[in-house]
């Protein structure tokens, strides 16, 4: 019901999602009248869509803790409650990130061994994926949090691959002596853990080279890296639009070069990388970007489906229990 | 003598710089034989170029503290020593950042009121400039460091303008309650200082919108924002190159659309924003990107010239003394 663009985007993405994948059913949680009217505007109600009425909405500006206390009739709460009751396998939302995290922590809970859930997202690289976490759930992270993030990120990156994912810590230099005491202590934990293929410190430009598979950092650093990247990408997209307008249309080059620039804009579209995971929760909760368009929201649904298929939460539980076992031994 | 590309880039940029600006002379400090051979390869020795021989070089991988102790015959040391002796008005280097900062702090010194120098750079925005500092000189910054960075950045941004620069603190949200205790304490200092036009917290995507003139952060956060931005810009530049090669040349569109893509590549070229200042030092020291090409190194020289003309160090001293006065009152 929320996000920057409201339920329209989620509904059109849902219809495409069901057409693409025959192995999924969808429950749409929100104001039934509004959803029905949107569904009737676009196409007939898909046979694999079920509507679940929710009287309230968590807005993008609601305080997360107030939402947690007062919005039990909201679409967000009700969707997560369906997940808690095993009525669904995953929950996807484009709404208020803080509220989604707070309500998910309360209803879905983390596995007992896990200190804190982390927000994790696949970043654009030349080939494959590089997962970055945490993206903002935890501002202050002692070394053991970063260690758990490394384990969880490694599980996610390795869920669909046979190769052990290369894991790095985000720092402001690659040399051993660089960075904070927290990072140096975290590095020791990662080096000593046989389940982590730790490759060292990386700088933030390495997020986009594909040199490593998982980059671990605290939520403050991850958020800055993510937002700075989005800022530059938007800045460049605007430049391209401007040049297209000035040169192409004015100078009649449009027909020849447009496909080319369209392809560029398509490849730069951040929607390809939409869908952040709340790792450490007992079930799959995916956060779509608030400003996601149909294609981007569809991608968030695809991410949710993959994590259900690969049983990511159960794998995380298995690895983290091993970790506990080792710690006790 | 150093940087990723050696002295060739600095020399060709120097010749262009002297052609563009009649009010400057240049001293090139380095291995005289090598410099002379490079100068003779390109053009005749420019009348306003003086060569100063230095027997040693600080390499990009030298430990800054070892360079400070052992490399007194290096081009970097000797160039900064010329600055210390008032033989020159500014020093520009594409070499080892840590060594340049360490030797500059030792030889040039900060003004007495200044706790730490900060690295500050103009970032690409739609119109004008947004200055970001610190970019890596100080990992841990208590609130009073951030306060001084705000004052120094404000002086730099305001040196060539009549309007009071809008100053913001980098955070992971714009709401008052967001961020660390350090940021909240720094915010109070900035709000209470009448010489700072403080506008609030901004997120890292605001670095590129031009919504504010100065963004203040600790060196760890600034470095992550800068490197992540560079990483995305390079990623996109590579995408563009790939598309140009695949489509343009293979499909014979090259003649028509090339000027367009060239313009785009030109506008995305980070060289336009090269030249980081070490603010807080008693004289002007400018760090060029290690990988700077001729155009980028030229821009670093232009930045140095402008800061000399606008007497940025003296202005910083004036404002920071005022700050001390207020603190004592």
PDB file of C-alpha atoms in Angstrom, chain A residues 54 78 109 112 121 153-154 178 191 199 204 228 231 307-308:
ATOM      1  CA  UNK A  54      -5.957  -4.340   5.739  1.00  0.00           C
ATOM      2  CA  UNK A  78      -0.717  -8.147   8.433  1.00  0.00           C
ATOM      3  CA  UNK A 109      12.310 -12.949  15.013  1.00  0.00           C
ATOM      4  CA  UNK A 112      18.622 -17.474  18.552  1.00  0.00           C
ATOM      5  CA  UNK A 121      21.664  -6.281  -1.399  1.00  0.00           C
ATOM      6  CA  UNK A 153      26.361 -12.922   3.410  1.00  0.00           C
ATOM      7  CA  UNK A 154      28.495 -15.920   2.554  1.00  0.00           C
ATOM      8  CA  UNK A 178      44.438   0.532   7.759  1.00  0.00           C
ATOM      9  CA  UNK A 191      40.639 -14.984   9.120  1.00  0.00           C
ATOM     10  CA  UNK A 199      40.196 -12.314   1.128  1.00  0.00           C
ATOM     11  CA  UNK A 204      34.429   1.097  -1.734  1.00  0.00           C
ATOM     12  CA  UNK A 228      26.510   7.672  -2.861  1.00  0.00           C
ATOM     13  CA  UNK A 231      23.432   9.511  -6.295  1.00  0.00           C
ATOM     14  CA  UNK A 307      15.530 -17.161  -1.465  1.00  0.00           C
ATOM     15  CA  UNK A 308      12.554 -19.386  -0.724  1.00  0.00           C
TER      16      UNK A 308
END
